[in-house]
Amino acid sequence: MIIDYRSDTVTKPTPGMMEAMMTAKVGDDVFGEDPSINELENMGANMFGMEASLFCPSGTMTNQIAIKCHTQPGDEVICDESSHVYQYEGGGIASNSGASVKLLQGNFGRITADQVKVSIQPDDAHRAHTSLVSLENTSNRGGGSCYDFEEIKKIQAVCNENKLAIHLDGARLWNALVAKGETPKQYGEAFDSISICLSKSLGCPVGSLLLGKKNFIKKARRIRKVFGGGMRQAGFIAAAGIYALQNNIERLAEDHVHTKQIADVIATKEFVKMVLPVETNIIIFELKENLTAPDLVAKLKEHSILGYAISPNRVRLVVHLDITKEMVAKTIEVFNQL
Ligand SMILES: *Cc1c(COP(=O)(O)O)cnc(C)c1O
């Protein structure tokens, strides 16, 4: 038995999801004729109370399309220094949009309205033109931390006052919604665009949705084509998304319980310097000097437990749909013996 905590992207479709995929109605989506994609896009937009949505192959693509839609070359994007859009999208903000980035030091990936306010460039010919604020909820490198929704509303107000667009990288927004008892509609009201992943905690093999106003999505559809993301009979994978939205959201609470159970044991280990606050399905912990992250990952692997060294002294474990109660018990047993 391999227990794979490297990411919540390692899940395989369940029999129910496979059945939904096998029986999906499909058509050519570049002609707008794939009924399953149309259904998924409508479903996503309705859940968030947003006008329209666009199905894309990845969360990187939905984020990068959104950034390109919201900016002009030479503009500046405000985000936390640990943001996925900056750290893990291949420098796409620069290469796809020709925009620069203003990096803020947030609290476990979360930035504040006050920080945003003082980071907006003055209207001066020397300066870049600030046009977009991008938030991430939950924050991946922040250890799955969740925003306080009141702070998001304050950031939205600052954006409105300064005519900035506001985008959410909600790759794991589902985890935040379940952990905080919030609704998708709240988020739909707070952002100009939202990217959500179906391939992370929800267990789909592929896919992300970009949500926004009708005109925004029209522009996004054109950019998706330019990026090479126009797909044909992709209803087979959209059907997995529909299934996931109907079946796999509420169960995330179980993942959160499992995550806390494992983190509580890790926190007691002598070789652990600190564990980032655990709010959802991610555990990031830092090691003391006598043990490196790659060494611990190798040691765990001997016990068939896979983790990820996100830096020389930090290890990340992500809990997901394919992690069973038995696997959690085994993991706790292994940590107890380390
Ligand atoms: C995974 C992830 C994405 C998108 O990743 P893809 O692998 O391109 O789907 C975006 N943002 C965050 C925070 C993520 O964790």
JSON list of N, CA, C and O and ligand atoms in Angstrom, two decimals, residues 9 57-61 63 84-85 89 136 138-140 169 171-172 195 197 199-200 207-208 316, ligand 1:
[
{"chain": "A", "resi": 9, "resn": "THR", "atom": "N", "xyz": [-3.42, 16.18, -6.26]},
{"chain": "A", "resi": 9, "resn": "THR", "atom": "CA", "xyz": [-3.62, 15.95, -7.69]},
{"chain": "A", "resi": 9, "resn": "THR", "atom": "C", "xyz": [-3.41, 14.48, -8.06]},
{"chain": "A", "resi": 9, "resn": "THR", "atom": "O", "xyz": [-3.61, 14.11, -9.21]},
{"chain": "A", "resi": 57, "resn": "PRO", "atom": "N", "xyz": [-7.93, 23.29, -19.36]},
{"chain": "A", "resi": 57, "resn": "PRO", "atom": "CA", "xyz": [-7.19, 22.09, -18.96]},
{"chain": "A", "resi": 57, "resn": "PRO", "atom": "C", "xyz": [-6.51, 22.18, -17.59]},
{"chain": "A", "resi": 57, "resn": "PRO", "atom": "O", "xyz": [-6.29, 21.15, -16.97]},
{"chain": "A", "resi": 58, "resn": "SER", "atom": "N", "xyz": [-6.16, 23.38, -17.13]},
{"chain": "A", "resi": 58, "resn": "SER", "atom": "CA", "xyz": [-5.43, 23.45, -15.85]},
{"chain": "A", "resi": 58, "resn": "SER", "atom": "C", "xyz": [-5.70, 24.76, -15.13]},
{"chain": "A", "resi": 58, "resn": "SER", "atom": "O", "xyz": [-6.17, 25.73, -15.71]},
{"chain": "A", "resi": 59, "resn": "GLY", "atom": "N", "xyz": [-5.34, 24.75, -13.84]},
{"chain": "A", "resi": 59, "resn": "GLY", "atom": "CA", "xyz": [-5.48, 25.96, -13.04]},
{"chain": "A", "resi": 59, "resn": "GLY", "atom": "C", "xyz": [-4.45, 27.01, -13.42]},
{"chain": "A", "resi": 59, "resn": "GLY", "atom": "O", "xyz": [-4.67, 28.21, -13.28]},
{"chain": "A", "resi": 60, "resn": "THR", "atom": "N", "xyz": [-3.32, 26.54, -13.91]},
{"chain": "A", "resi": 60, "resn": "THR", "atom": "CA", "xyz": [-2.33, 27.50, -14.42]},
{"chain": "A", "resi": 60, "resn": "THR", "atom": "C", "xyz": [-2.93, 28.26, -15.59]},
{"chain": "A", "resi": 60, "resn": "THR", "atom": "O", "xyz": [-2.81, 29.49, -15.68]},
{"chain": "A", "resi": 61, "resn": "MET", "atom": "N", "xyz": [-3.62, 27.55, -16.47]},
{"chain": "A", "resi": 61, "resn": "MET", "atom": "CA", "xyz": [-4.20, 28.24, -17.62]},
{"chain": "A", "resi": 61, "resn": "MET", "atom": "C", "xyz": [-5.31, 29.21, -17.21]},
{"chain": "A", "resi": 61, "resn": "MET", "atom": "O", "xyz": [-5.36, 30.34, -17.69]},
{"chain": "A", "resi": 63, "resn": "ASN", "atom": "N", "xyz": [-5.65, 30.78, -14.37]},
{"chain": "A", "resi": 63, "resn": "ASN", "atom": "CA", "xyz": [-5.01, 31.96, -13.75]},
{"chain": "A", "resi": 63, "resn": "ASN", "atom": "C", "xyz": [-4.37, 32.86, -14.80]},
{"chain": "A", "resi": 63, "resn": "ASN", "atom": "O", "xyz": [-4.53, 34.08, -14.78]},
{"chain": "A", "resi": 84, "resn": "HIS", "atom": "N", "xyz": [0.99, 31.04, -6.04]},
{"chain": "A", "resi": 84, "resn": "HIS", "atom": "CA", "xyz": [1.18, 30.11, -7.16]},
{"chain": "A", "resi": 84, "resn": "HIS", "atom": "C", "xyz": [1.37, 30.86, -8.47]},
{"chain": "A", "resi": 84, "resn": "HIS", "atom": "O", "xyz": [2.23, 30.51, -9.28]},
{"chain": "A", "resi": 85, "resn": "VAL", "atom": "N", "xyz": [0.59, 31.93, -8.68]},
{"chain": "A", "resi": 85, "resn": "VAL", "atom": "CA", "xyz": [0.68, 32.67, -9.96]},
{"chain": "A", "resi": 85, "resn": "VAL", "atom": "C", "xyz": [2.09, 33.21, -10.20]},
{"chain": "A", "resi": 85, "resn": "VAL", "atom": "O", "xyz": [2.52, 33.37, -11.34]},
{"chain": "A", "resi": 89, "resn": "GLU", "atom": "N", "xyz": [4.10, 29.19, -11.94]},
{"chain": "A", "resi": 89, "resn": "GLU", "atom": "CA", "xyz": [3.47, 29.22, -13.26]},
{"chain": "A", "resi": 89, "resn": "GLU", "atom": "C", "xyz": [4.48, 29.64, -14.33]},
{"chain": "A", "resi": 89, "resn": "GLU", "atom": "O", "xyz": [4.13, 30.31, -15.32]},
{"chain": "A", "resi": 136, "resn": "GLU", "atom": "N", "xyz": [-5.01, 34.22, -3.20]},
{"chain": "A", "resi": 136, "resn": "GLU", "atom": "CA", "xyz": [-5.02, 32.75, -3.28]},
{"chain": "A", "resi": 136, "resn": "GLU", "atom": "C", "xyz": [-5.69, 32.20, -2.02]},
{"chain": "A", "resi": 136, "resn": "GLU", "atom": "O", "xyz": [-5.27, 32.51, -0.92]},
{"chain": "A", "resi": 138, "resn": "THR", "atom": "N", "xyz": [-7.50, 28.41, -0.70]},
{"chain": "A", "resi": 138, "resn": "THR", "atom": "CA", "xyz": [-6.52, 28.46, 0.36]},
{"chain": "A", "resi": 138, "resn": "THR", "atom": "C", "xyz": [-5.12, 28.74, -0.21]},
{"chain": "A", "resi": 138, "resn": "THR", "atom": "O", "xyz": [-4.91, 28.57, -1.39]},
{"chain": "A", "resi": 139, "resn": "SER", "atom": "N", "xyz": [-4.22, 29.13, 0.67]},
{"chain": "A", "resi": 139, "resn": "SER", "atom": "CA", "xyz": [-2.86, 29.38, 0.22]},
{"chain": "A", "resi": 139, "resn": "SER", "atom": "C", "xyz": [-2.06, 28.09, 0.30]},
{"chain": "A", "resi": 139, "resn": "SER", "atom": "O", "xyz": [-1.97, 27.47, 1.36]},
{"chain": "A", "resi": 140, "resn": "ASN", "atom": "N", "xyz": [-1.51, 27.71, -0.83]},
{"chain": "A", "resi": 140, "resn": "ASN", "atom": "CA", "xyz": [-0.73, 26.46, -0.91]},
{"chain": "A", "resi": 140, "resn": "ASN", "atom": "C", "xyz": [0.53, 26.55, -0.03]},
{"chain": "A", "resi": 140, "resn": "ASN", "atom": "O", "xyz": [0.68, 25.81, 0.94]},
{"chain": "A", "resi": 169, "resn": "ASP", "atom": "N", "xyz": [-7.27, 33.06, -7.12]},
{"chain": "A", "resi": 169, "resn": "ASP", "atom": "CA", "xyz": [-6.77, 31.73, -7.44]},
{"chain": "A", "resi": 169, "resn": "ASP", "atom": "C", "xyz": [-7.38, 30.80, -6.39]},
{"chain": "A", "resi": 169, "resn": "ASP", "atom": "O", "xyz": [-6.86, 30.66, -5.29]},
{"chain": "A", "resi": 171, "resn": "ALA", "atom": "N", "xyz": [-7.73, 27.53, -6.43]},
{"chain": "A", "resi": 171, "resn": "ALA", "atom": "CA", "xyz": [-7.42, 26.12, -6.74]},
{"chain": "A", "resi": 171, "resn": "ALA", "atom": "C", "xyz": [-8.03, 25.20, -5.68]},
{"chain": "A", "resi": 171, "resn": "ALA", "atom": "O", "xyz": [-8.61, 24.17, -6.00]},
{"chain": "A", "resi": 172, "resn": "ARG", "atom": "N", "xyz": [-7.89, 25.61, -4.41]},
{"chain": "A", "resi": 172, "resn": "ARG", "atom": "CA", "xyz": [-8.47, 24.83, -3.31]},
{"chain": "A", "resi": 172, "resn": "ARG", "atom": "C", "xyz": [-9.52, 25.64, -2.56]},
{"chain": "A", "resi": 172, "resn": "ARG", "atom": "O", "xyz": [-9.67, 25.52, -1.35]},
{"chain": "A", "resi": 195, "resn": "SER", "atom": "N", "xyz": [-10.67, 31.42, -10.36]},
{"chain": "A", "resi": 195, "resn": "SER", "atom": "CA", "xyz": [-10.21, 30.17, -10.94]},
{"chain": "A", "resi": 195, "resn": "SER", "atom": "C", "xyz": [-10.42, 29.08, -9.91]},
{"chain": "A", "resi": 195, "resn": "SER", "atom": "O", "xyz": [-10.00, 29.23, -8.75]},
{"chain": "A", "resi": 197, "resn": "CYS", "atom": "N", "xyz": [-10.15, 24.74, -9.23]},
{"chain": "A", "resi": 197, "resn": "CYS", "atom": "CA", "xyz": [-9.64, 23.48, -9.78]},
{"chain": "A", "resi": 197, "resn": "CYS", "atom": "C", "xyz": [-10.61, 22.35, -9.48]},
{"chain": "A", "resi": 197, "resn": "CYS", "atom": "O", "xyz": [-11.18, 22.28, -8.39]},
{"chain": "A", "resi": 199, "resn": "SER", "atom": "N", "xyz": [-9.35, 19.28, -10.41]},
{"chain": "A", "resi": 199, "resn": "SER", "atom": "CA", "xyz": [-8.36, 18.20, -10.35]},
{"chain": "A", "resi": 199, "resn": "SER", "atom": "C", "xyz": [-7.61, 18.16, -9.02]},
{"chain": "A", "resi": 199, "resn": "SER", "atom": "O", "xyz": [-6.78, 17.30, -8.82]},
{"chain": "A", "resi": 200, "resn": "LYS", "atom": "N", "xyz": [-7.89, 19.09, -8.13]},
{"chain": "A", "resi": 200, "resn": "LYS", "atom": "CA", "xyz": [-7.22, 19.05, -6.82]},
{"chain": "A", "resi": 200, "resn": "LYS", "atom": "C", "xyz": [-8.08, 18.22, -5.87]},
{"chain": "A", "resi": 200, "resn": "LYS", "atom": "O", "xyz": [-8.32, 17.07, -6.13]},
{"chain": "A", "resi": 207, "resn": "GLY", "atom": "N", "xyz": [-8.75, 19.42, -15.19]},
{"chain": "A", "resi": 207, "resn": "GLY", "atom": "CA", "xyz": [-9.70, 20.49, -15.41]},
{"chain": "A", "resi": 207, "resn": "GLY", "atom": "C", "xyz": [-9.83, 21.56, -14.35]},
{"chain": "A", "resi": 207, "resn": "GLY", "atom": "O", "xyz": [-9.68, 21.32, -13.16]},
{"chain": "A", "resi": 208, "resn": "SER", "atom": "N", "xyz": [-10.07, 22.78, -14.83]},
{"chain": "A", "resi": 208, "resn": "SER", "atom": "CA", "xyz": [-10.31, 23.94, -13.98]},
{"chain": "A", "resi": 208, "resn": "SER", "atom": "C", "xyz": [-11.37, 24.80, -14.65]},
{"chain": "A", "resi": 208, "resn": "SER", "atom": "O", "xyz": [-11.55, 24.74, -15.87]},
{"chain": "A", "resi": 316, "resn": "ARG", "atom": "N", "xyz": [5.95, 18.98, 2.85]},
{"chain": "A", "resi": 316, "resn": "ARG", "atom": "CA", "xyz": [4.51, 19.18, 2.69]},
{"chain": "A", "resi": 316, "resn": "ARG", "atom": "C", "xyz": [3.82, 17.82, 2.51]},
{"chain": "A", "resi": 316, "resn": "ARG", "atom": "O", "xyz": [4.28, 16.99, 1.74]},
{"chain": "B", "resi": 1, "resn": "LIG", "atom": "C1", "xyz": [-2.33, 23.52, -8.26]},
{"chain": "B", "resi": 1, "resn": "LIG", "atom": "C2", "xyz": [-2.54, 24.94, -8.15]},
{"chain": "B", "resi": 1, "resn": "LIG", "atom": "C3", "xyz": [-2.86, 25.73, -9.26]},
{"chain": "B", "resi": 1, "resn": "LIG", "atom": "C4", "xyz": [-3.04, 25.18, -10.65]},
{"chain": "B", "resi": 1, "resn": "LIG", "atom": "O1", "xyz": [-2.24, 24.14, -10.98]},
{"chain": "B", "resi": 1, "resn": "LIG", "atom": "P1", "xyz": [-2.43, 23.24, -12.27]},
{"chain": "B", "resi": 1, "resn": "LIG", "atom": "O2", "xyz": [-1.55, 22.09, -11.95]},
{"chain": "B", "resi": 1, "resn": "LIG", "atom": "O3", "xyz": [-1.97, 24.05, -13.41]},
{"chain": "B", "resi": 1, "resn": "LIG", "atom": "O4", "xyz": [-3.87, 22.87, -12.39]},
{"chain": "B", "resi": 1, "resn": "LIG", "atom": "C5", "xyz": [-3.06, 27.07, -9.07]},
{"chain": "B", "resi": 1, "resn": "LIG", "atom": "N1", "xyz": [-2.96, 27.61, -7.85]},
{"chain": "B", "resi": 1, "resn": "LIG", "atom": "C6", "xyz": [-2.67, 26.91, -6.76]},
{"chain": "B", "resi": 1, "resn": "LIG", "atom": "C7", "xyz": [-2.61, 27.57, -5.43]},
{"chain": "B", "resi": 1, "resn": "LIG", "atom": "C8", "xyz": [-2.44, 25.54, -6.86]},
{"chain": "B", "resi": 1, "resn": "LIG", "atom": "O5", "xyz": [-2.13, 24.84, -5.77]}
]
